PDB file of C-alpha atoms and ligand atoms in Angstrom:
ATOM      1  CA  MET Q  17       9.274 -13.067 -10.300  1.00  0.00           C
ATOM      2  CA  ASN Q  18      11.138 -12.507 -13.586  1.00  0.00           C
ATOM      3  CA  ASP Q  19       8.584 -10.150 -15.087  1.00  0.00           C
ATOM      4  CA  PRO Q  20      10.389  -7.206 -16.749  1.00  0.00           C
ATOM      5  CA  HIS Q  21       7.405  -5.074 -15.782  1.00  0.00           C
ATOM      6  CA  LEU Q  22       8.152  -5.445 -12.081  1.00  0.00           C
ATOM      7  CA  LEU Q  23      11.534  -4.454 -10.674  1.00  0.00           C
ATOM      8  CA  ILE Q  24      12.661  -5.556  -7.229  1.00  0.00           C
ATOM      9  CA  ASP Q  25      15.608  -4.164  -5.342  1.00  0.00           C
ATOM     10  CA  ILE Q  26      16.658  -4.732  -1.743  1.00  0.00           C
ATOM     11  CA  HIS Q  27      18.798  -2.152   0.053  1.00  0.00           C
ATOM     12  CA  ASP Q  28      19.466  -1.488   3.730  1.00  0.00           C
ATOM     13  CA  GLY Q  29      16.391  -3.329   4.975  1.00  0.00           C
ATOM     14  CA  ILE Q  30      14.029  -1.848   2.376  1.00  0.00           C
ATOM     15  CA  GLY Q  31      12.448  -3.873  -0.426  1.00  0.00           C
ATOM     16  CA  TRP Q  32      11.736  -1.554  -3.365  1.00  0.00           C
ATOM     17  CA  ILE Q  33       9.118  -2.732  -5.862  1.00  0.00           C
ATOM     18  CA  THR Q  34       8.687  -0.698  -9.055  1.00  0.00           C
ATOM     19  CA  VAL Q  35       5.879  -1.293 -11.528  1.00  0.00           C
ATOM     20  CA  ASN Q  36       7.837  -0.800 -14.713  1.00  0.00           C
ATOM     21  CA  ARG Q  37       5.533  -0.087 -17.620  1.00  0.00           C
ATOM     22  CA  PRO Q  38       5.976   3.669 -17.939  1.00  0.00           C
ATOM     23  CA  VAL Q  39       4.809   3.975 -21.552  1.00  0.00           C
ATOM     24  CA  GLN Q  40       1.370   2.660 -20.483  1.00  0.00           C
ATOM     25  CA  LEU Q  41       1.592   4.715 -17.267  1.00  0.00           C
ATOM     26  CA  ASN Q  42       2.228   1.495 -15.305  1.00  0.00           C
ATOM     27  CA  ALA Q  43      -1.273   0.141 -15.986  1.00  0.00           C
ATOM     28  CA  LEU Q  44      -1.853  -3.191 -14.249  1.00  0.00           C
ATOM     29  CA  ASN Q  45      -2.483  -6.281 -16.352  1.00  0.00           C
ATOM     30  CA  ALA Q  46      -2.837  -9.855 -15.104  1.00  0.00           C
ATOM     31  CA  GLU Q  47       0.878 -10.602 -15.550  1.00  0.00           C
ATOM     32  CA  ILE Q  48       1.903  -7.663 -13.369  1.00  0.00           C
ATOM     33  CA  LEU Q  49      -0.684  -8.575 -10.730  1.00  0.00           C
ATOM     34  CA  HIS Q  50       0.702 -12.126 -10.589  1.00  0.00           C
ATOM     35  CA  ALA Q  51       4.264 -10.790 -10.365  1.00  0.00           C
ATOM     36  CA  LEU Q  52       3.243  -8.347  -7.632  1.00  0.00           C
ATOM     37  CA  ARG Q  53       1.710 -11.178  -5.614  1.00  0.00           C
ATOM     38  CA  ALA Q  54       4.888 -13.236  -5.962  1.00  0.00           C
ATOM     39  CA  ALA Q  55       7.029 -10.223  -4.995  1.00  0.00           C
ATOM     40  CA  MET Q  56       4.970  -9.630  -1.874  1.00  0.00           C
ATOM     41  CA  GLU Q  57       5.283 -13.273  -0.852  1.00  0.00           C
ATOM     42  CA  SER Q  58       9.020 -13.222  -1.433  1.00  0.00           C
ATOM     43  CA  LEU Q  59       9.697  -9.922   0.383  1.00  0.00           C
ATOM     44  CA  GLY Q  60       7.314 -10.933   3.166  1.00  0.00           C
ATOM     45  CA  ALA Q  61       9.384 -14.065   3.799  1.00  0.00           C
ATOM     46  CA  ASN Q  62      12.754 -12.299   3.507  1.00  0.00           C
ATOM     47  CA  ALA Q  63      14.016 -11.487   7.030  1.00  0.00           C
ATOM     48  CA  GLU Q  64      16.424  -8.927   5.579  1.00  0.00           C
ATOM     49  CA  VAL Q  65      13.463  -6.781   4.464  1.00  0.00           C
ATOM     50  CA  ARG Q  66      11.863  -4.676   7.207  1.00  0.00           C
ATOM     51  CA  VAL Q  67       9.825  -2.232   5.084  1.00  0.00           C
ATOM     52  CA  VAL Q  68       8.487  -2.483   1.526  1.00  0.00           C
ATOM     53  CA  VAL Q  69       8.161   0.527  -0.793  1.00  0.00           C
ATOM     54  CA  LEU Q  70       5.915   0.300  -3.839  1.00  0.00           C
ATOM     55  CA  THR Q  71       6.237   2.806  -6.673  1.00  0.00           C
ATOM     56  CA  GLY Q  72       5.864   3.280 -10.430  1.00  0.00           C
ATOM     57  CA  ALA Q  73       8.543   3.827 -13.060  1.00  0.00           C
ATOM     58  CA  GLY Q  74       8.921   7.269 -14.631  1.00  0.00           C
ATOM     59  CA  GLU Q  75       7.839  10.643 -13.350  1.00  0.00           C
ATOM     60  CA  LYS Q  76       4.309  10.719 -14.674  1.00  0.00           C
ATOM     61  CA  ALA Q  77       2.443   7.881 -13.041  1.00  0.00           C
ATOM     62  CA  PHE Q  78       2.414   5.718  -9.950  1.00  0.00           C
ATOM     63  CA  ILE Q  79      -0.194   3.447 -11.588  1.00  0.00           C
ATOM     64  CA  ALA Q  80      -2.887   4.787 -13.951  1.00  0.00           C
ATOM     65  CA  GLY Q  81      -5.245   1.903 -13.184  1.00  0.00           C
ATOM     66  CA  ALA Q  82      -6.084  -1.524 -14.440  1.00  0.00           C
ATOM     67  CA  ASP Q  83      -5.139  -2.057 -18.077  1.00  0.00           C
ATOM     68  CA  ILE Q  84      -8.065  -0.655 -20.060  1.00  0.00           C
ATOM     69  CA  ARG Q  85      -7.010  -2.320 -23.313  1.00  0.00           C
ATOM     70  CA  ALA Q  86      -6.854  -5.731 -21.585  1.00  0.00           C
ATOM     71  CA  MET Q  87     -10.316  -5.150 -20.091  1.00  0.00           C
ATOM     72  CA  GLN Q  88     -11.738  -4.328 -23.522  1.00  0.00           C
ATOM     73  CA  ALA Q  89     -11.318  -7.993 -24.467  1.00  0.00           C
ATOM     74  CA  MET Q  90     -13.008  -9.353 -21.313  1.00  0.00           C
ATOM     75  CA  ASP Q  91     -16.445 -10.880 -20.913  1.00  0.00           C
ATOM     76  CA  ALA Q  92     -18.147 -11.097 -17.512  1.00  0.00           C
ATOM     77  CA  GLU Q  93     -16.401 -14.369 -16.587  1.00  0.00           C
ATOM     78  CA  ALA Q  94     -12.966 -13.004 -17.469  1.00  0.00           C
ATOM     79  CA  ALA Q  95     -13.820  -9.820 -15.547  1.00  0.00           C
ATOM     80  CA  ARG Q  96     -14.691 -11.892 -12.458  1.00  0.00           C
ATOM     81  CA  ALA Q  97     -11.313 -13.661 -12.647  1.00  0.00           C
ATOM     82  CA  PHE Q  98      -9.522 -10.303 -13.125  1.00  0.00           C
ATOM     83  CA  CYS Q  99     -11.377  -8.793 -10.153  1.00  0.00           C
ATOM     84  CA  ARG Q 100     -10.495 -11.857  -8.014  1.00  0.00           C
ATOM     85  CA  LEU Q 101      -6.848 -11.579  -9.028  1.00  0.00           C
ATOM     86  CA  GLY Q 102      -6.855  -7.853  -8.199  1.00  0.00           C
ATOM     87  CA  HIS Q 103      -8.442  -8.549  -4.823  1.00  0.00           C
ATOM     88  CA  ALA Q 104      -5.932 -11.304  -4.053  1.00  0.00           C
ATOM     89  CA  CYS Q 105      -3.058  -9.009  -5.005  1.00  0.00           C
ATOM     90  CA  MET Q 106      -4.335  -6.076  -2.921  1.00  0.00           C
ATOM     91  CA  SER Q 107      -4.963  -8.453   0.005  1.00  0.00           C
ATOM     92  CA  ASN Q 108      -1.365  -9.727  -0.302  1.00  0.00           C
ATOM     93  CA  ILE Q 109      -0.150  -6.136  -0.007  1.00  0.00           C
ATOM     94  CA  ALA Q 110      -2.459  -5.321   2.911  1.00  0.00           C
ATOM     95  CA  ALA Q 111      -1.678  -8.539   4.780  1.00  0.00           C
ATOM     96  CA  LEU Q 112       2.101  -8.315   4.437  1.00  0.00           C
ATOM     97  CA  PRO Q 113       3.491  -8.698   7.965  1.00  0.00           C
ATOM     98  CA  LYS Q 114       5.625  -5.581   7.492  1.00  0.00           C
ATOM     99  CA  PRO Q 115       4.812  -1.974   6.625  1.00  0.00           C
ATOM    100  CA  VAL Q 116       4.249  -1.109   2.972  1.00  0.00           C
ATOM    101  CA  ILE Q 117       4.765   2.501   1.853  1.00  0.00           C
ATOM    102  CA  ALA Q 118       3.240   3.705  -1.425  1.00  0.00           C
ATOM    103  CA  MET Q 119       5.674   6.178  -2.996  1.00  0.00           C
ATOM    104  CA  VAL Q 120       3.159   7.910  -5.267  1.00  0.00           C
ATOM    105  CA  ASN Q 121       5.209   9.613  -7.968  1.00  0.00           C
ATOM    106  CA  GLY Q 122       2.326  10.692 -10.252  1.00  0.00           C
ATOM    107  CA  PHE Q 123      -1.161   9.554 -11.289  1.00  0.00           C
ATOM    108  CA  ALA Q 124      -2.775   7.094  -8.869  1.00  0.00           C
ATOM    109  CA  LEU Q 125      -6.025   6.371 -10.673  1.00  0.00           C
ATOM    110  CA  GLY Q 126      -8.481   3.478 -10.545  1.00  0.00           C
ATOM    111  CA  GLY Q 127      -6.541   0.317  -9.715  1.00  0.00           C
ATOM    112  CA  GLY Q 128      -3.577   2.617  -8.951  1.00  0.00           C
ATOM    113  CA  LEU Q 129      -5.397   4.375  -6.141  1.00  0.00           C
ATOM    114  CA  GLU Q 130      -6.724   0.995  -5.027  1.00  0.00           C
ATOM    115  CA  THR Q 131      -3.123  -0.271  -4.845  1.00  0.00           C
ATOM    116  CA  ALA Q 132      -2.087   2.761  -2.782  1.00  0.00           C
ATOM    117  CA  LEU Q 133      -5.088   2.176  -0.517  1.00  0.00           C
ATOM    118  CA  ALA Q 134      -3.912  -1.382   0.153  1.00  0.00           C
ATOM    119  CA  CYS Q 135      -0.577   0.030   1.369  1.00  0.00           C
ATOM    120  CA  ASP Q 136      -0.116   1.272   4.947  1.00  0.00           C
ATOM    121  CA  TRP Q 137       1.291   4.692   4.266  1.00  0.00           C
ATOM    122  CA  ILE Q 138       1.209   7.070   1.301  1.00  0.00           C
ATOM    123  CA  VAL Q 139       3.923   9.598   0.497  1.00  0.00           C
ATOM    124  CA  ALA Q 140       2.976  11.590  -2.610  1.00  0.00           C
ATOM    125  CA  VAL Q 141       4.762  13.938  -4.933  1.00  0.00           C
ATOM    126  CA  GLU Q 142       3.155  17.399  -5.317  1.00  0.00           C
ATOM    127  CA  HIS Q 143       2.007  16.744  -8.897  1.00  0.00           C
ATOM    128  CA  ALA Q 144       0.319  13.420  -8.061  1.00  0.00           C
ATOM    129  CA  GLN Q 145      -3.392  13.063  -8.738  1.00  0.00           C
ATOM    130  CA  PHE Q 146      -5.756  10.606  -7.091  1.00  0.00           C
ATOM    131  CA  GLY Q 147      -9.085   9.340  -8.343  1.00  0.00           C
ATOM    132  CA  LEU Q 148     -11.379   6.458  -9.156  1.00  0.00           C
ATOM    133  CA  PRO Q 149     -12.496   7.282 -12.730  1.00  0.00           C
ATOM    134  CA  GLU Q 150     -14.012   3.841 -13.381  1.00  0.00           C
ATOM    135  CA  VAL Q 151     -17.580   5.162 -13.830  1.00  0.00           C
ATOM    136  CA  THR Q 152     -16.320   7.275 -16.741  1.00  0.00           C
ATOM    137  CA  LEU Q 153     -15.556   3.919 -18.416  1.00  0.00           C
ATOM    138  CA  GLY Q 154     -18.855   2.263 -17.516  1.00  0.00           C
ATOM    139  CA  LEU Q 155     -17.206   0.312 -14.687  1.00  0.00           C
ATOM    140  CA  PHE Q 156     -16.852   0.775 -10.986  1.00  0.00           C
ATOM    141  CA  PRO Q 157     -13.771   0.188  -8.812  1.00  0.00           C
ATOM    142  CA  GLY Q 158     -13.047  -3.533  -8.744  1.00  0.00           C
ATOM    143  CA  PHE Q 159      -9.746  -3.874  -6.893  1.00  0.00           C
ATOM    144  CA  GLY Q 160     -11.203  -3.036  -3.469  1.00  0.00           C
ATOM    145  CA  GLY Q 161     -11.879   0.679  -3.993  1.00  0.00           C
ATOM    146  CA  THR Q 162     -15.533   0.639  -2.928  1.00  0.00           C
ATOM    147  CA  GLN Q 163     -14.463  -0.795   0.427  1.00  0.00           C
ATOM    148  CA  ARG Q 164     -10.988   0.587   1.205  1.00  0.00           C
ATOM    149  CA  LEU Q 165     -11.740   4.168   0.099  1.00  0.00           C
ATOM    150  CA  ARG Q 166     -14.721   4.274   2.467  1.00  0.00           C
ATOM    151  CA  HIS Q 167     -12.489   3.064   5.299  1.00  0.00           C
ATOM    152  CA  ALA Q 168      -9.908   5.705   4.418  1.00  0.00           C
ATOM    153  CA  VAL Q 169     -12.089   8.801   3.933  1.00  0.00           C
ATOM    154  CA  GLY Q 170     -15.636   7.892   5.034  1.00  0.00           C
ATOM    155  CA  LYS Q 171     -18.819   7.250   3.070  1.00  0.00           C
ATOM    156  CA  ALA Q 172     -19.632  10.793   1.884  1.00  0.00           C
ATOM    157  CA  ARG Q 173     -16.241  11.429   0.322  1.00  0.00           C
ATOM    158  CA  ALA Q 174     -15.971   7.900  -1.097  1.00  0.00           C
ATOM    159  CA  MET Q 175     -19.351   8.375  -2.810  1.00  0.00           C
ATOM    160  CA  GLU Q 176     -18.184  11.753  -4.140  1.00  0.00           C
ATOM    161  CA  LEU Q 177     -15.008  10.370  -5.721  1.00  0.00           C
ATOM    162  CA  ILE Q 178     -16.622   7.213  -7.069  1.00  0.00           C
ATOM    163  CA  PHE Q 179     -19.779   8.884  -8.484  1.00  0.00           C
ATOM    164  CA  THR Q 180     -17.987  11.814 -10.151  1.00  0.00           C
ATOM    165  CA  GLY Q 181     -14.715  10.101 -11.102  1.00  0.00           C
ATOM    166  CA  ARG Q 182     -13.039  13.441 -10.385  1.00  0.00           C
ATOM    167  CA  ARG Q 183      -9.360  13.671  -9.509  1.00  0.00           C
ATOM    168  CA  LEU Q 184      -7.942  15.055  -6.275  1.00  0.00           C
ATOM    169  CA  THR Q 185      -4.661  16.913  -6.240  1.00  0.00           C
ATOM    170  CA  ALA Q 186      -2.062  15.581  -3.828  1.00  0.00           C
ATOM    171  CA  ARG Q 187      -2.813  18.495  -1.484  1.00  0.00           C
ATOM    172  CA  GLU Q 188      -6.563  17.741  -1.537  1.00  0.00           C
ATOM    173  CA  ALA Q 189      -5.855  14.052  -0.912  1.00  0.00           C
ATOM    174  CA  HIS Q 190      -3.700  15.072   2.036  1.00  0.00           C
ATOM    175  CA  ALA Q 191      -6.456  17.333   3.393  1.00  0.00           C
ATOM    176  CA  TRP Q 192      -8.862  14.373   3.084  1.00  0.00           C
ATOM    177  CA  GLY Q 193      -6.550  12.209   5.194  1.00  0.00           C
ATOM    178  CA  LEU Q 194      -5.909   9.876   2.262  1.00  0.00           C
ATOM    179  CA  VAL Q 195      -2.220  10.729   2.029  1.00  0.00           C
ATOM    180  CA  ASN Q 196       0.318  11.009   4.870  1.00  0.00           C
ATOM    181  CA  THR Q 197       2.785  13.448   3.321  1.00  0.00           C
ATOM    182  CA  VAL Q 198       3.108  15.545   0.147  1.00  0.00           C
ATOM    183  CA  VAL Q 199       6.567  16.633  -1.017  1.00  0.00           C
ATOM    184  CA  PRO Q 200       8.284  18.184  -4.051  1.00  0.00           C
ATOM    185  CA  ALA Q 201       9.623  15.649  -6.559  1.00  0.00           C
ATOM    186  CA  ALA Q 202      13.226  16.246  -5.518  1.00  0.00           C
ATOM    187  CA  GLU Q 203      12.405  15.227  -1.931  1.00  0.00           C
ATOM    188  CA  LEU Q 204      10.219  12.198  -2.639  1.00  0.00           C
ATOM    189  CA  ARG Q 205      12.787   9.430  -2.276  1.00  0.00           C
ATOM    190  CA  ASN Q 206      14.510  10.907   0.772  1.00  0.00           C
ATOM    191  CA  THR Q 207      11.176  11.463   2.500  1.00  0.00           C
ATOM    192  CA  VAL Q 208      10.274   7.821   1.917  1.00  0.00           C
ATOM    193  CA  LEU Q 209      13.696   6.786   3.234  1.00  0.00           C
ATOM    194  CA  ASP Q 210      13.108   8.902   6.368  1.00  0.00           C
ATOM    195  CA  VAL Q 211       9.735   7.251   6.928  1.00  0.00           C
ATOM    196  CA  ALA Q 212      11.207   3.780   6.401  1.00  0.00           C
ATOM    197  CA  ARG Q 213      14.100   4.486   8.780  1.00  0.00           C
ATOM    198  CA  ALA Q 214      11.756   5.846  11.462  1.00  0.00           C
ATOM    199  CA  ILE Q 215       9.745   2.623  11.230  1.00  0.00           C
ATOM    200  CA  MET Q 216      12.847   0.409  11.162  1.00  0.00           C
ATOM    201  CA  ALA Q 217      14.104   1.915  14.451  1.00  0.00           C
ATOM    202  CA  ASN Q 218      11.193   0.164  16.162  1.00  0.00           C
ATOM    203  CA  SER Q 219      10.327  -3.425  16.991  1.00  0.00           C
ATOM    204  CA  PRO Q 220       9.378  -5.417  13.869  1.00  0.00           C
ATOM    205  CA  ALA Q 221       7.527  -7.917  16.055  1.00  0.00           C
ATOM    206  CA  ALA Q 222       5.402  -5.187  17.651  1.00  0.00           C
ATOM    207  CA  ILE Q 223       4.731  -3.516  14.294  1.00  0.00           C
ATOM    208  CA  ARG Q 224       3.650  -6.866  12.830  1.00  0.00           C
ATOM    209  CA  LEU Q 225       1.155  -7.404  15.662  1.00  0.00           C
ATOM    210  CA  ALA Q 226      -0.035  -3.767  15.571  1.00  0.00           C
ATOM    211  CA  LYS Q 227      -0.644  -3.866  11.813  1.00  0.00           C
ATOM    212  CA  ARG Q 228      -2.674  -7.037  12.117  1.00  0.00           C
ATOM    213  CA  ALA Q 229      -4.762  -5.642  14.993  1.00  0.00           C
ATOM    214  CA  LEU Q 230      -5.421  -2.417  13.105  1.00  0.00           C
ATOM    215  CA  LEU Q 231      -6.467  -4.128   9.886  1.00  0.00           C
ATOM    216  CA  GLN Q 232      -8.502  -6.866  11.592  1.00  0.00           C
ATOM    217  CA  GLY Q 233     -10.302  -4.113  13.499  1.00  0.00           C
ATOM    218  CA  LEU Q 234     -11.550  -2.605  10.243  1.00  0.00           C
ATOM    219  CA  ASN Q 235     -13.755  -5.678   9.823  1.00  0.00           C
ATOM    220  CA  MET Q 236     -15.167  -5.459  13.370  1.00  0.00           C
ATOM    221  CA  GLY Q 237     -17.254  -3.257  15.614  1.00  0.00           C
ATOM    222  CA  LEU Q 238     -15.509  -1.386  18.469  1.00  0.00           C
ATOM    223  CA  SER Q 239     -16.146  -3.979  21.180  1.00  0.00           C
ATOM    224  CA  ASP Q 240     -14.982  -6.901  18.999  1.00  0.00           C
ATOM    225  CA  GLY Q 241     -11.958  -4.830  17.972  1.00  0.00           C
ATOM    226  CA  LEU Q 242     -11.059  -4.122  21.597  1.00  0.00           C
ATOM    227  CA  HIS Q 243     -11.517  -7.811  22.409  1.00  0.00           C
ATOM    228  CA  TYR Q 244      -9.135  -8.667  19.561  1.00  0.00           C
ATOM    229  CA  GLU Q 245      -6.602  -6.137  20.892  1.00  0.00           C
ATOM    230  CA  GLU Q 246      -6.886  -7.737  24.336  1.00  0.00           C
ATOM    231  CA  GLU Q 247      -6.135 -11.150  22.813  1.00  0.00           C
ATOM    232  CA  GLN Q 248      -3.181  -9.887  20.785  1.00  0.00           C
ATOM    233  CA  PHE Q 249      -1.498  -7.476  23.250  1.00  0.00           C
ATOM    234  CA  PRO Q 250      -0.130 -10.278  25.513  1.00  0.00           C
ATOM    235  CA  LYS Q 251       1.603 -11.801  22.472  1.00  0.00           C
ATOM    236  CA  CYS Q 252       4.113  -8.948  22.630  1.00  0.00           C
ATOM    237  CA  PHE Q 253       5.263 -10.372  25.965  1.00  0.00           C
ATOM    238  CA  GLU Q 254       6.169 -13.655  24.309  1.00  0.00           C
ATOM    239  CA  ARG Q 255       8.587 -11.867  21.967  1.00  0.00           C
ATOM    240  CA  ASP Q 256      12.292 -11.067  22.496  1.00  0.00           C
ATOM    241  CA  ASP Q 257      11.661  -7.561  21.157  1.00  0.00           C
ATOM    242  CA  CYS Q 258       9.408  -6.740  24.101  1.00  0.00           C
ATOM    243  CA  VAL Q 259      11.955  -7.933  26.659  1.00  0.00           C
ATOM    244  CA  GLU Q 260      14.633  -5.921  24.853  1.00  0.00           C
ATOM    245  CA  GLY Q 261      12.500  -2.769  24.528  1.00  0.00           C
ATOM    246  CA  LEU Q 262      11.457  -2.694  28.173  1.00  0.00           C
ATOM    247  CA  THR Q 263      14.976  -3.575  29.400  1.00  0.00           C
ATOM    248  CA  ALA Q 264      16.632  -0.946  27.199  1.00  0.00           C
ATOM    249  CA  PHE Q 265      14.297   1.737  28.543  1.00  0.00           C
ATOM    250  CA  VAL Q 266      15.121   0.826  32.140  1.00  0.00           C
ATOM    251  CA  GLU Q 267      18.860   0.620  31.349  1.00  0.00           C
ATOM    252  CA  LYS Q 268      18.670   4.008  29.578  1.00  0.00           C
ATOM    253  CA  ARG Q 269      20.069   2.705  26.281  1.00  0.00           C
ATOM    254  CA  ARG Q 270      18.803   2.285  22.708  1.00  0.00           C
ATOM    255  CA  PRO Q 271      17.061  -1.048  22.110  1.00  0.00           C
ATOM    256  CA  VAL Q 272      18.462  -3.516  19.598  1.00  0.00           C
ATOM    257  CA  PHE Q 273      15.456  -5.264  18.115  1.00  0.00           C
ATOM    258  CA  THR Q 274      15.758  -8.583  16.290  1.00  0.00           C
ATOM    259  CA  GLY Q 275      12.123  -8.904  15.267  1.00  0.00           C
ATOM    260  CA  LYS Q 276      11.819 -12.126  17.258  1.00  0.00           C
TER     261      LYS Q 276
HETATM  262  N1  CAA U 323      -4.747   1.195 -19.124  1.00  0.00           N
HETATM  263  C1  CAA U 323      -4.083   1.035 -20.297  1.00  0.00           C
HETATM  264  N2  CAA U 323      -3.349   2.013 -20.853  1.00  0.00           N
HETATM  265  C2  CAA U 323      -3.318   3.201 -20.239  1.00  0.00           C
HETATM  266  C3  CAA U 323      -3.977   3.433 -19.020  1.00  0.00           C
HETATM  267  C4  CAA U 323      -4.720   2.362 -18.469  1.00  0.00           C
HETATM  268  N3  CAA U 323      -5.355   2.452 -17.298  1.00  0.00           N
HETATM  269  N4  CAA U 323      -3.760   4.717 -18.637  1.00  0.00           N
HETATM  270  C5  CAA U 323      -2.967   5.254 -19.604  1.00  0.00           C
HETATM  271  N5  CAA U 323      -2.705   4.349 -20.551  1.00  0.00           N
HETATM  272  C6  CAA U 323      -1.884   4.524 -21.755  1.00  0.00           C
HETATM  273  C7  CAA U 323      -2.618   5.357 -22.796  1.00  0.00           C
HETATM  274  O1  CAA U 323      -3.524   4.570 -23.529  1.00  0.00           O
HETATM  275  C8  CAA U 323      -1.457   5.877 -23.619  1.00  0.00           C
HETATM  276  O2  CAA U 323      -1.021   4.858 -24.474  1.00  0.00           O
HETATM  277  P1  CAA U 323      -1.019   5.123 -26.098  1.00  0.00           P
HETATM  278  O3  CAA U 323      -0.066   6.267 -26.291  1.00  0.00           O
HETATM  279  O4  CAA U 323      -0.550   3.813 -26.656  1.00  0.00           O
HETATM  280  O5  CAA U 323      -2.436   5.477 -26.443  1.00  0.00           O
HETATM  281  C9  CAA U 323      -0.363   6.070 -22.578  1.00  0.00           C
HETATM  282  O6  CAA U 323      -0.734   5.270 -21.453  1.00  0.00           O
HETATM  283  C10 CAA U 323      -0.234   7.502 -22.126  1.00  0.00           C
HETATM  284  O7  CAA U 323      -1.508   7.947 -21.685  1.00  0.00           O
HETATM  285  P2  CAA U 323      -2.200   9.288 -22.239  1.00  0.00           P
HETATM  286  O8  CAA U 323      -1.750   9.605 -23.626  1.00  0.00           O
HETATM  287  O9  CAA U 323      -3.680   9.171 -22.015  1.00  0.00           O
HETATM  288  O10 CAA U 323      -1.565  10.361 -21.236  1.00  0.00           O
HETATM  289  P3  CAA U 323      -2.204  11.754 -20.778  1.00  0.00           P
HETATM  290  O11 CAA U 323      -1.119  12.477 -20.065  1.00  0.00           O
HETATM  291  O12 CAA U 323      -2.912  12.422 -21.878  1.00  0.00           O
HETATM  292  O13 CAA U 323      -3.327  11.308 -19.683  1.00  0.00           O
HETATM  293  C11 CAA U 323      -4.187  10.046 -17.825  1.00  0.00           C
HETATM  294  C12 CAA U 323      -2.935  10.668 -18.502  1.00  0.00           C
HETATM  295  C13 CAA U 323      -5.117  11.153 -17.350  1.00  0.00           C
HETATM  296  C14 CAA U 323      -3.708   9.214 -16.654  1.00  0.00           C
HETATM  297  C15 CAA U 323      -4.926   9.164 -18.873  1.00  0.00           C
HETATM  298  O14 CAA U 323      -3.977   8.286 -19.464  1.00  0.00           O
HETATM  299  C16 CAA U 323      -6.037   8.358 -18.302  1.00  0.00           C
HETATM  300  O15 CAA U 323      -7.110   8.878 -18.061  1.00  0.00           O
HETATM  301  N6  CAA U 323      -5.803   7.037 -18.087  1.00  0.00           N
HETATM  302  C17 CAA U 323      -6.828   6.143 -17.629  1.00  0.00           C
HETATM  303  C18 CAA U 323      -7.102   6.299 -16.156  1.00  0.00           C
HETATM  304  C19 CAA U 323      -8.228   5.388 -15.742  1.00  0.00           C
HETATM  305  O16 CAA U 323      -9.341   5.513 -16.213  1.00  0.00           O
HETATM  306  N7  CAA U 323      -7.947   4.455 -14.826  1.00  0.00           N
HETATM  307  C20 CAA U 323      -8.911   3.506 -14.362  1.00  0.00           C
HETATM  308  C21 CAA U 323      -8.804   2.242 -15.149  1.00  0.00           C
HETATM  309  S1  CAA U 323     -10.123   1.129 -14.804  1.00  0.00           S
HETATM  310  C22 CAA U 323      -9.671   0.355 -13.355  1.00  0.00           C
HETATM  311  O17 CAA U 323      -8.663   0.642 -12.754  1.00  0.00           O
HETATM  312  C23 CAA U 323     -10.631  -0.721 -12.950  1.00  0.00           C
HETATM  313  C24 CAA U 323     -10.462  -1.270 -11.600  1.00  0.00           C
HETATM  314  O18 CAA U 323     -10.797  -0.669 -10.593  1.00  0.00           O
HETATM  315  C25 CAA U 323      -9.978  -2.615 -11.458  1.00  0.00           C
END
């Protein structure tokens, strides 16, 4: 957790994680991926943290991909280990039992877009650019991009981005449904805070269960997904948050959720 290339800050229920390698446009090497995994585990277990925000240092890049210089030295075995580590890290982000917002402050390319895709929500600055340029390097996306991009935008558009390596502007990414909101740089942080606060007004227990149902459903057909929802929905009724939410509505007051 003491990697200088990963900053962690906790404020008012939000865990801020900043990839801090701005000179290399926050490119991800193995050390940062390990630190990111550890940060996710730590913030996931910290009851004080209700929402996690992931961003990159500087104004130019969110994350410009996996570290190309590090990959230059890899053989196939090392590449397999790097791919596994990337997958494990992205899965840690996706499986976090709390919402993760990607605050995309610039380039989100290759492993950077794949990181944003592992998050639950993307708020992007107007000058951000999104793409999977791996084929321009003789590679293809190896941190989950071939799978998560298809889930996010469908097969035709995923093929288009992966085969051409072209970059989308933030507005195009928004029109594709890849990004939730696009804002001017001066509004980026406050917009993310608004999103986080809107989420934090609601039941953490319900959000945890909803996130799991949504993500599990991506691996299932509709009928299996509905069956899973049917199994999970009653679990809300075993939580204090559900009792509180229903009671508060009937008593015409704001609920006070504990996440239990
Ligand atoms: N890895 C390592 N270093 C990187 C990097 C990366 N992914 N992206 C940028 N950098 C470094 C550059 O090498 C440069 O360092 P030096 O000054 O020491 O050469 C520094 O960051 C600044 O970059 P540029 O001078 O290139 O900045 P620019 O404004 O001219 O261009 C850019 C910005 C378009 C993002 C360009 O840097 C670029 O194309 N970067 C690579 C993007 C990319 O191909 N990403 C995919 C990587 S592969 C991957 O992610 C595999 C996977 O799925 C697991």
